[in-house]
Each structure stands twice: as structure tokens, then as C-alpha cells.
Amino acid sequence: MPLLDVSDILSDPDFADEIIITRTVITVERGRTKKEQTTIPAIGVVTSDQGDILNRFPDMRRVAGTILVHTTETLVASDDERDADIIEWAGKQYTVIDVNDYSRYGAGFTCAYCEPVRLA
């Protein structure tokens, strides 16, 4: 087991920021999909990955680009029972699209790549 423990840094106010995680659990009842959302306040280190990239199309425009979120909370891009987590940070919402699991490092953490939810 790796001994590197970054959990102190991930909660240090010099680096960390407040984020809100919206988790959606999906169940099927009588052939119908039911979604139940839970909001979880958390602390994480958020940094820019690609920055904002403007994609122009003939009838719309979209701001793309990703951010990185490092947190001790377990984040998911999607699995059998849950939809991708939504991260709210700095007044914007981002969808988790890729997660690196570092749960074996010290107290454990995840690093998630997130892209904007909203179309511009």
C-alpha cells in the first residue's frame, strides 16, 4: 500500500474549496426508471484542466473544457446504480466524466475530470 497521504492538503483552506456533489441513484420499479438525488457538501481542490474552450456550430455554441477535482469523497462517472455525479463549484455545474481512484494512497482520494453541464 502506498504511504503517500495527501488528505491534509485536500482539506487545507489554502488549497481547498467548498463543492457540492449531487448524486443520482437510479432504480427501476415496475419497468419505470426512478431517479433519486442527494446533495452532499464536500471539500476539494479544484483546478483548471483545459480551461474554457468555445465550440461554434451552425446553430449553437458550446463552452467545453474540463476542471480537475481532487477530494476525499468517492466520485463516480457512472455505474450500475448511479448516474454521473454533478459537481457545483464557483456557481457553475460540472458533470464527472472520468475518475481516477487513489483510495490506496493514505486516507484515500479521487481525482475527477469534469466538464460543464450548461450549454452556452
PDB file of C-alpha atoms in Angstrom:
ATOM      1  CA  MET A   1       0.000   0.000   0.000  1.00  0.00           C
ATOM      2  CA  PRO A   2       1.445   3.395  -0.961  1.00  0.00           C
ATOM      3  CA  LEU A   3       2.222   5.614   2.017  1.00  0.00           C
ATOM      4  CA  LEU A   4       1.603   8.984   0.359  1.00  0.00           C
ATOM      5  CA  ASP A   5      -1.190  10.728   2.284  1.00  0.00           C
ATOM      6  CA  VAL A   6      -2.492  13.974   0.771  1.00  0.00           C
ATOM      7  CA  SER A   7      -5.721  14.184   2.793  1.00  0.00           C
ATOM      8  CA  ASP A   8      -4.342  17.091   4.871  1.00  0.00           C
ATOM      9  CA  ILE A   9      -3.677  19.122   1.716  1.00  0.00           C
ATOM     10  CA  LEU A  10      -7.100  18.292   0.246  1.00  0.00           C
ATOM     11  CA  SER A  11      -8.759  19.894   3.269  1.00  0.00           C
ATOM     12  CA  ASP A  12      -6.280  22.760   3.763  1.00  0.00           C
ATOM     13  CA  PRO A  13      -8.063  26.140   3.299  1.00  0.00           C
ATOM     14  CA  ASP A  14      -5.010  27.419   1.377  1.00  0.00           C
ATOM     15  CA  PHE A  15      -5.776  24.892  -1.394  1.00  0.00           C
ATOM     16  CA  ALA A  16      -9.275  23.540  -0.879  1.00  0.00           C
ATOM     17  CA  ASP A  17     -12.649  25.000  -1.739  1.00  0.00           C
ATOM     18  CA  GLU A  18     -16.236  24.081  -0.943  1.00  0.00           C
ATOM     19  CA  ILE A  19     -18.004  21.972  -3.554  1.00  0.00           C
ATOM     20  CA  ILE A  20     -21.472  20.469  -3.686  1.00  0.00           C
ATOM     21  CA  ILE A  21     -21.900  16.960  -5.049  1.00  0.00           C
ATOM     22  CA  THR A  22     -25.279  15.957  -6.466  1.00  0.00           C
ATOM     23  CA  ARG A  23     -25.537  12.179  -6.539  1.00  0.00           C
ATOM     24  CA  THR A  24     -28.300  10.480  -8.540  1.00  0.00           C
ATOM     25  CA  VAL A  25     -29.312   6.911  -7.696  1.00  0.00           C
ATOM     26  CA  ILE A  26     -31.254   5.125 -10.432  1.00  0.00           C
ATOM     27  CA  THR A  27     -33.702   2.322  -9.671  1.00  0.00           C
ATOM     28  CA  VAL A  28     -36.249   0.502 -11.794  1.00  0.00           C
ATOM     29  CA  GLU A  29     -39.687  -0.074 -10.297  1.00  0.00           C
ATOM     30  CA  ARG A  30     -42.338  -1.903 -12.319  1.00  0.00           C
ATOM     31  CA  GLY A  31     -40.449  -1.203 -15.518  1.00  0.00           C
ATOM     32  CA  ARG A  32     -40.113   2.524 -14.868  1.00  0.00           C
ATOM     33  CA  THR A  33     -36.912   4.356 -14.114  1.00  0.00           C
ATOM     34  CA  LYS A  34     -36.860   6.298 -10.878  1.00  0.00           C
ATOM     35  CA  LYS A  35     -34.131   8.824 -10.059  1.00  0.00           C
ATOM     36  CA  GLU A  36     -33.427   9.990  -6.523  1.00  0.00           C
ATOM     37  CA  GLN A  37     -30.974  12.848  -5.973  1.00  0.00           C
ATOM     38  CA  THR A  38     -28.932  13.568  -2.860  1.00  0.00           C
ATOM     39  CA  THR A  39     -26.871  16.708  -2.284  1.00  0.00           C
ATOM     40  CA  ILE A  40     -23.595  16.306  -0.399  1.00  0.00           C
ATOM     41  CA  PRO A  41     -21.488  19.272   0.751  1.00  0.00           C
ATOM     42  CA  ALA A  42     -17.762  18.489   0.455  1.00  0.00           C
ATOM     43  CA  ILE A  43     -14.284  19.980   0.359  1.00  0.00           C
ATOM     44  CA  GLY A  44     -11.936  19.550  -2.578  1.00  0.00           C
ATOM     45  CA  VAL A  45      -9.095  21.072  -4.534  1.00  0.00           C
ATOM     46  CA  VAL A  46     -10.388  22.345  -7.887  1.00  0.00           C
ATOM     47  CA  THR A  47      -8.017  23.318 -10.693  1.00  0.00           C
ATOM     48  CA  SER A  48      -8.371  24.078 -14.370  1.00  0.00           C
ATOM     49  CA  ASP A  49      -7.526  21.254 -16.756  1.00  0.00           C
ATOM     50  CA  GLN A  50      -8.130  22.636 -20.256  1.00  0.00           C
ATOM     51  CA  GLY A  51      -9.752  25.950 -19.414  1.00  0.00           C
ATOM     52  CA  ASP A  52     -12.801  27.184 -21.322  1.00  0.00           C
ATOM     53  CA  ILE A  53     -12.927  26.178 -24.976  1.00  0.00           C
ATOM     54  CA  LEU A  54     -15.629  27.701 -27.178  1.00  0.00           C
ATOM     55  CA  ASN A  55     -17.014  25.329 -29.830  1.00  0.00           C
ATOM     56  CA  ARG A  56     -19.110  27.038 -32.508  1.00  0.00           C
ATOM     57  CA  PHE A  57     -21.690  25.150 -34.539  1.00  0.00           C
ATOM     58  CA  PRO A  58     -24.054  26.467 -37.249  1.00  0.00           C
ATOM     59  CA  ASP A  59     -26.989  26.904 -34.882  1.00  0.00           C
ATOM     60  CA  MET A  60     -25.390  26.940 -31.427  1.00  0.00           C
ATOM     61  CA  ARG A  61     -22.268  27.417 -29.389  1.00  0.00           C
ATOM     62  CA  ARG A  62     -20.944  25.358 -26.510  1.00  0.00           C
ATOM     63  CA  VAL A  63     -18.303  26.060 -23.900  1.00  0.00           C
ATOM     64  CA  ALA A  64     -16.221  22.937 -23.349  1.00  0.00           C
ATOM     65  CA  GLY A  65     -13.133  22.303 -21.306  1.00  0.00           C
ATOM     66  CA  THR A  66     -12.591  20.438 -18.099  1.00  0.00           C
ATOM     67  CA  ILE A  67     -11.704  21.016 -14.478  1.00  0.00           C
ATOM     68  CA  LEU A  68      -9.964  18.627 -12.107  1.00  0.00           C
ATOM     69  CA  VAL A  69     -11.454  17.917  -8.693  1.00  0.00           C
ATOM     70  CA  HIS A  70      -9.369  16.188  -6.020  1.00  0.00           C
ATOM     71  CA  THR A  71     -11.411  15.163  -2.973  1.00  0.00           C
ATOM     72  CA  THR A  72     -11.577  12.523  -0.277  1.00  0.00           C
ATOM     73  CA  GLU A  73     -15.217  11.909  -1.289  1.00  0.00           C
ATOM     74  CA  THR A  74     -15.743   8.999  -3.662  1.00  0.00           C
ATOM     75  CA  LEU A  75     -16.895  10.359  -7.033  1.00  0.00           C
ATOM     76  CA  VAL A  76     -18.354   8.325  -9.910  1.00  0.00           C
ATOM     77  CA  ALA A  77     -18.662   8.939 -13.635  1.00  0.00           C
ATOM     78  CA  SER A  78     -21.404   6.292 -13.723  1.00  0.00           C
ATOM     79  CA  ASP A  79     -22.020   2.738 -12.604  1.00  0.00           C
ATOM     80  CA  ASP A  80     -24.856   0.218 -12.489  1.00  0.00           C
ATOM     81  CA  GLU A  81     -26.863   2.069  -9.846  1.00  0.00           C
ATOM     82  CA  ARG A  82     -25.753   5.705 -10.140  1.00  0.00           C
ATOM     83  CA  ASP A  83     -25.677   8.371 -12.801  1.00  0.00           C
ATOM     84  CA  ALA A  84     -22.613  10.607 -13.131  1.00  0.00           C
ATOM     85  CA  ASP A  85     -22.075  12.896 -10.162  1.00  0.00           C
ATOM     86  CA  ILE A  86     -22.659  16.622 -10.664  1.00  0.00           C
ATOM     87  CA  ILE A  87     -20.177  18.999  -9.032  1.00  0.00           C
ATOM     88  CA  GLU A  88     -21.212  22.557  -8.247  1.00  0.00           C
ATOM     89  CA  TRP A  89     -18.280  24.923  -7.839  1.00  0.00           C
ATOM     90  CA  ALA A  90     -17.952  28.697  -8.223  1.00  0.00           C
ATOM     91  CA  GLY A  91     -21.616  28.977  -9.232  1.00  0.00           C
ATOM     92  CA  LYS A  92     -21.299  26.526 -12.138  1.00  0.00           C
ATOM     93  CA  GLN A  93     -22.219  22.873 -12.532  1.00  0.00           C
ATOM     94  CA  TYR A  94     -19.915  20.224 -13.951  1.00  0.00           C
ATOM     95  CA  THR A  95     -20.513  16.562 -14.822  1.00  0.00           C
ATOM     96  CA  VAL A  96     -17.954  13.989 -13.721  1.00  0.00           C
ATOM     97  CA  ILE A  97     -16.727  12.312 -16.906  1.00  0.00           C
ATOM     98  CA  ASP A  98     -13.666  10.384 -15.719  1.00  0.00           C
ATOM     99  CA  VAL A  99     -12.438   9.325 -12.276  1.00  0.00           C
ATOM    100  CA  ASN A 100      -9.032   8.187 -11.093  1.00  0.00           C
ATOM    101  CA  ASP A 101      -9.272   6.228  -7.848  1.00  0.00           C
ATOM    102  CA  TYR A 102      -6.412   6.746  -5.408  1.00  0.00           C
ATOM    103  CA  SER A 103      -8.156   5.090  -2.457  1.00  0.00           C
ATOM    104  CA  ARG A 104      -4.988   3.145  -1.614  1.00  0.00           C
ATOM    105  CA  TYR A 105      -2.930   6.289  -1.025  1.00  0.00           C
ATOM    106  CA  GLY A 106      -3.002   7.140   2.684  1.00  0.00           C
ATOM    107  CA  ALA A 107      -6.562   8.031   3.701  1.00  0.00           C
ATOM    108  CA  GLY A 108      -7.582   7.836   0.027  1.00  0.00           C
ATOM    109  CA  PHE A 109      -8.897  10.329  -2.524  1.00  0.00           C
ATOM    110  CA  THR A 110     -10.296  10.557  -6.036  1.00  0.00           C
ATOM    111  CA  CYS A 111      -9.308  12.784  -8.925  1.00  0.00           C
ATOM    112  CA  ALA A 112     -12.203  13.552 -11.276  1.00  0.00           C
ATOM    113  CA  TYR A 113     -12.256  15.223 -14.677  1.00  0.00           C
ATOM    114  CA  CYS A 114     -15.432  17.277 -15.013  1.00  0.00           C
ATOM    115  CA  GLU A 115     -16.955  19.173 -17.929  1.00  0.00           C
ATOM    116  CA  PRO A 116     -19.544  21.985 -17.862  1.00  0.00           C
ATOM    117  CA  VAL A 117     -23.192  20.934 -17.778  1.00  0.00           C
ATOM    118  CA  ARG A 118     -24.650  24.088 -19.294  1.00  0.00           C
ATOM    119  CA  LEU A 119     -24.660  24.894 -22.983  1.00  0.00           C
ATOM    120  CA  ALA A 120     -23.597  28.454 -23.711  1.00  0.00           C
TER     121      ALA A 120
END
